[in-house]
Amino acid sequence: MAKIQSKARRFFTTSEVARYCEVSNDGVLKWIKSGKLQAFATPGGHYRISAENFRGFLTLYAFPIQESFFGTATDSPRVTRVLIVDDEPDQREILMRRLREIDPTWVLDEAGDGYEAGIKIGTIRPDLVVLDLMMPGVDGLSLCRSIRANPDTRSMRVLAVTGDPGEQARARALQAGADLCLAKPIDFARLRHEVLRLLGRPAPRRAQPQQRV
């Protein structure tokens, strides 16, 4: 597909992106002009695509991610990574705090919209995505479908969160590929139990106070 890079790359040309995706250079330019692929123009008028934006594009549109192309190391010690995706900063902060209480060794990250989430999913490769379904732009359902459609991300666990307590909202989330859908406000004991279950961790020994997120 593409030649192996000897060190981590920060930016790519449209020609490099075209070779990676096995499309024409004009095809890449169409992606850029339509807003599907984020890029910037150099003073000479040539487009450059950041590694993060390219990873996000690959994730959203179900292209495989070849680490050798990006020149990133793959032999670093594995830690549990969780990504919280919600357009409301207060909700992200609450979830971040609750997840830290479950296990302070986890590496937590956050995204405020579906596009930013796509970039981070391709970059940090989270083990679990806690995903709000109702977001502007790329909504949670679309992002969930993209995660499941991509061979490199389909094994990620997805915990959907919604403000709609109805059964139809839950059914749509599961149909899109979520492993589980919880309605807000979320009971903390339930959140703890389900997160540990999805990550394959043992259940906590002591019951936690009943609190809601």
GROMACS .gro file of C-alpha atoms in nm:
model
  213
    1MET     CA    1   0.000   0.000   0.000
    2ALA     CA    2   0.267   0.253   0.105
    3LYS     CA    3   0.637   0.254   0.182
    4ILE     CA    4   0.753   0.217   0.542
    5GLN     CA    5   0.865   0.535   0.716
    6SER     CA    6   1.181   0.526   0.928
    7LYS     CA    7   1.055   0.780   1.184
    8ALA     CA    8   0.731   0.936   1.293
    9ARG     CA    9   0.584   1.174   1.037
   10ARG     CA   10   0.396   1.492   1.126
   11PHE     CA   11   0.266   1.589   0.780
   12PHE     CA   12   0.194   1.423   0.446
   13THR     CA   13   0.156   1.548   0.090
   14THR     CA   14  -0.153   1.485  -0.119
   15SER     CA   15   0.051   1.244  -0.332
   16GLU     CA   16   0.147   1.039  -0.025
   17VAL     CA   17  -0.215   1.029   0.089
   18ALA     CA   18  -0.324   0.928  -0.261
   19ARG     CA   19  -0.074   0.639  -0.270
   20TYR     CA   20  -0.178   0.523   0.075
   21CYS     CA   21  -0.549   0.523  -0.010
   22GLU     CA   22  -0.487   0.394  -0.364
   23VAL     CA   23  -0.675   0.681  -0.527
   24SER     CA   24  -0.577   0.959  -0.766
   25ASN     CA   25  -0.434   1.291  -0.651
   26ASP     CA   26  -0.751   1.457  -0.780
   27GLY     CA   27  -0.951   1.228  -0.554
   28VAL     CA   28  -0.757   1.353  -0.252
   29LEU     CA   29  -0.813   1.714  -0.359
   30LYS     CA   30  -1.188   1.647  -0.377
   31TRP     CA   31  -1.180   1.511  -0.021
   32ILE     CA   32  -1.002   1.827   0.094
   33LYS     CA   33  -1.235   2.067  -0.087
   34SER     CA   34  -1.545   1.886   0.039
   35GLY     CA   35  -1.421   1.906   0.398
   36LYS     CA   36  -1.385   1.531   0.445
   37LEU     CA   37  -1.007   1.559   0.484
   38GLN     CA   38  -0.864   1.851   0.681
   39ALA     CA   39  -0.555   2.011   0.524
   40PHE     CA   40  -0.368   2.341   0.506
   41ALA     CA   41  -0.195   2.516   0.217
   42THR     CA   42   0.176   2.601   0.217
   43PRO     CA   43   0.297   2.944   0.095
   44GLY     CA   44   0.369   2.774  -0.238
   45GLY     CA   45   0.007   2.662  -0.269
   46HIS     CA   46   0.058   2.293  -0.192
   47TYR     CA   47  -0.164   2.107   0.051
   48ARG     CA   48  -0.028   1.931   0.358
   49ILE     CA   49  -0.221   1.692   0.583
   50SER     CA   50  -0.123   1.642   0.946
   51ALA     CA   51  -0.072   1.288   1.072
   52GLU     CA   52  -0.352   1.337   1.328
   53ASN     CA   53  -0.601   1.458   1.068
   54PHE     CA   54  -0.508   1.177   0.831
   55ARG     CA   55  -0.557   0.919   1.106
   56GLY     CA   56  -0.895   1.070   1.185
   57PHE     CA   57  -0.996   1.054   0.819
   58LEU     CA   58  -0.887   0.689   0.793
   59THR     CA   59  -1.086   0.603   1.105
   60LEU     CA   60  -1.404   0.783   0.997
   61TYR     CA   61  -1.403   0.633   0.648
   62ALA     CA   62  -1.296   0.278   0.743
   63PHE     CA   63  -0.951   0.271   0.583
   64PRO     CA   64  -0.692   0.043   0.747
   65ILE     CA   65  -0.425   0.217   0.955
   66GLN     CA   66  -0.073   0.098   0.874
   67GLU     CA   67   0.152   0.200   1.163
   68SER     CA   68   0.468   0.153   0.958
   69PHE     CA   69   0.350   0.429   0.722
   70PHE     CA   70   0.322   0.673   1.012
   71GLY     CA   71   0.655   0.561   1.156
   72THR     CA   72   0.509   0.513   1.504
   73ALA     CA   73   0.642   0.265   1.757
   74THR     CA   74   0.417  -0.031   1.836
   75ASP     CA   75   0.621  -0.205   2.106
   76SER     CA   76   0.559   0.035   2.397
   77PRO     CA   77   0.401  -0.108   2.715
   78ARG     CA   78   0.024  -0.137   2.679
   79VAL     CA   79  -0.191   0.067   2.914
   80THR     CA   80  -0.568   0.090   2.934
   81ARG     CA   81  -0.691   0.391   2.736
   82VAL     CA   82  -1.040   0.537   2.753
   83LEU     CA   83  -1.180   0.814   2.531
   84ILE     CA   84  -1.480   1.020   2.646
   85VAL     CA   85  -1.676   1.181   2.361
   86ASP     CA   86  -1.937   1.443   2.452
   87ASP     CA   87  -2.007   1.793   2.322
   88GLU     CA   88  -2.079   1.919   2.676
   89PRO     CA   89  -1.757   2.002   2.868
   90ASP     CA   90  -1.925   1.954   3.207
   91GLN     CA   91  -2.034   1.602   3.117
   92ARG     CA   92  -1.685   1.515   2.995
   93GLU     CA   93  -1.533   1.640   3.319
   94ILE     CA   94  -1.778   1.440   3.532
   95LEU     CA   95  -1.709   1.121   3.336
   96MET     CA   96  -1.334   1.180   3.350
   97ARG     CA   97  -1.354   1.216   3.727
   98ARG     CA   98  -1.567   0.904   3.769
   99LEU     CA   99  -1.338   0.695   3.551
  100ARG     CA  100  -1.034   0.811   3.747
  101GLU     CA  101  -1.209   0.688   4.060
  102ILE     CA  102  -1.245   0.342   3.904
  103ASP     CA  103  -0.875   0.313   3.818
  104PRO     CA  104  -0.630   0.606   3.842
  105THR     CA  105  -0.376   0.424   3.621
  106TRP     CA  106  -0.595   0.445   3.312
  107VAL     CA  107  -0.498   0.697   3.046
  108LEU     CA  108  -0.803   0.915   2.981
  109ASP     CA  109  -0.865   1.149   2.690
  110GLU     CA  110  -1.162   1.350   2.569
  111ALA     CA  111  -1.317   1.483   2.250
  112GLY     CA  112  -1.588   1.743   2.202
  113ASP     CA  113  -1.727   1.625   1.868
  114GLY     CA  114  -1.729   1.329   1.633
  115TYR     CA  115  -1.455   1.457   1.406
  116GLU     CA  116  -1.212   1.520   1.692
  117ALA     CA  117  -1.304   1.178   1.828
  118GLY     CA  118  -1.220   1.015   1.495
  119ILE     CA  119  -0.874   1.173   1.503
  120LYS     CA  120  -0.809   1.057   1.859
  121ILE     CA  121  -0.944   0.708   1.798
  122GLY     CA  122  -0.694   0.670   1.515
  123THR     CA  123  -0.413   0.820   1.722
  124ILE     CA  124  -0.443   0.680   2.074
  125ARG     CA  125  -0.632   0.357   1.992
  126PRO     CA  126  -0.853   0.353   2.304
  127ASP     CA  127  -0.969   0.026   2.456
  128LEU     CA  128  -1.303   0.184   2.542
  129VAL     CA  129  -1.497   0.475   2.391
  130VAL     CA  130  -1.764   0.635   2.610
  131LEU     CA  131  -1.977   0.800   2.345
  132ASP     CA  132  -2.261   1.051   2.371
  133LEU     CA  133  -2.510   0.985   2.092
  134MET     CA  134  -2.648   1.337   2.052
  135MET     CA  135  -2.375   1.561   1.909
  136PRO     CA  136  -2.365   1.818   1.628
  137GLY     CA  137  -2.186   1.727   1.305
  138VAL     CA  138  -2.068   1.367   1.311
  139ASP     CA  139  -2.309   1.227   1.570
  140GLY     CA  140  -2.250   0.933   1.801
  141LEU     CA  141  -2.437   0.683   1.587
  142SER     CA  142  -2.235   0.770   1.276
  143LEU     CA  143  -1.910   0.751   1.470
  144CYS     CA  144  -2.008   0.415   1.616
  145ARG     CA  145  -2.077   0.277   1.268
  146SER     CA  146  -1.738   0.404   1.151
  147ILE     CA  147  -1.563   0.232   1.441
  148ARG     CA  148  -1.729  -0.099   1.357
  149ALA     CA  149  -1.670  -0.066   0.982
  150ASN     CA  150  -1.293  -0.021   1.020
  151PRO     CA  151  -1.095  -0.346   1.070
  152ASP     CA  152  -0.841  -0.156   1.283
  153THR     CA  153  -1.099  -0.024   1.531
  154ARG     CA  154  -1.390  -0.267   1.525
  155SER     CA  155  -1.265  -0.454   1.834
  156MET     CA  156  -1.285  -0.139   2.049
  157ARG     CA  157  -1.550  -0.141   2.317
  158VAL     CA  158  -1.816   0.129   2.283
  159LEU     CA  159  -2.035   0.241   2.572
  160ALA     CA  160  -2.305   0.472   2.435
  161VAL     CA  161  -2.463   0.740   2.655
  162THR     CA  162  -2.790   0.917   2.576
  163GLY     CA  163  -3.025   1.167   2.733
  164ASP     CA  164  -3.318   0.977   2.576
  165PRO     CA  165  -3.438   0.704   2.815
  166GLY     CA  166  -3.659   0.543   2.552
  167GLU     CA  167  -3.608   0.191   2.424
  168GLN     CA  168  -3.581   0.313   2.063
  169ALA     CA  169  -3.270   0.518   2.143
  170ARG     CA  170  -3.108   0.215   2.304
  171ALA     CA  171  -3.201  -0.005   2.007
  172ARG     CA  172  -3.051   0.244   1.759
  173ALA     CA  173  -2.727   0.253   1.956
  174LEU     CA  174  -2.696  -0.126   1.965
  175GLN     CA  175  -2.783  -0.150   1.596
  176ALA     CA  176  -2.506   0.100   1.518
  177GLY     CA  177  -2.259  -0.125   1.699
  178ALA     CA  178  -2.246  -0.005   2.060
  179ASP     CA  179  -2.177  -0.276   2.316
  180LEU     CA  180  -2.410  -0.109   2.564
  181CYS     CA  181  -2.626   0.202   2.594
  182LEU     CA  182  -2.690   0.381   2.925
  183ALA     CA  183  -2.940   0.663   2.978
  184LYS     CA  184  -2.849   0.982   3.162
  185PRO     CA  185  -2.827   1.041   3.452
  186ILE     CA  186  -2.597   0.741   3.488
  187ASP     CA  187  -2.582   0.552   3.814
  188PHE     CA  188  -2.214   0.543   3.915
  189ALA     CA  189  -2.228   0.187   4.047
  190ARG     CA  190  -2.377   0.074   3.714
  191LEU     CA  191  -2.117   0.272   3.520
  192ARG     CA  192  -1.836   0.116   3.723
  193HIS     CA  193  -1.972  -0.235   3.677
  194GLU     CA  194  -2.024  -0.202   3.302
  195VAL     CA  195  -1.691  -0.032   3.231
  196LEU     CA  196  -1.501  -0.304   3.418
  197ARG     CA  197  -1.704  -0.571   3.239
  198LEU     CA  198  -1.641  -0.425   2.894
  199LEU     CA  199  -1.269  -0.400   2.965
  200GLY     CA  200  -1.257  -0.754   3.100
  201ARG     CA  201  -1.155  -0.643   3.447
  202PRO     CA  202  -1.260  -0.821   3.769
  203ALA     CA  203  -1.559  -0.677   3.951
  204PRO     CA  204  -1.483  -0.452   4.249
  205ARG     CA  205  -1.482  -0.621   4.589
  206ARG     CA  206  -1.674  -0.351   4.770
  207ALA     CA  207  -2.002  -0.190   4.668
  208GLN     CA  208  -1.980   0.180   4.585
  209PRO     CA  209  -2.223   0.450   4.705
  210GLN     CA  210  -2.519   0.504   4.474
  211GLN     CA  211  -2.438   0.824   4.285
  212ARG     CA  212  -2.550   0.950   3.950
  213VAL     CA  213  -2.342   1.107   3.677
   0.00000   0.00000   0.00000
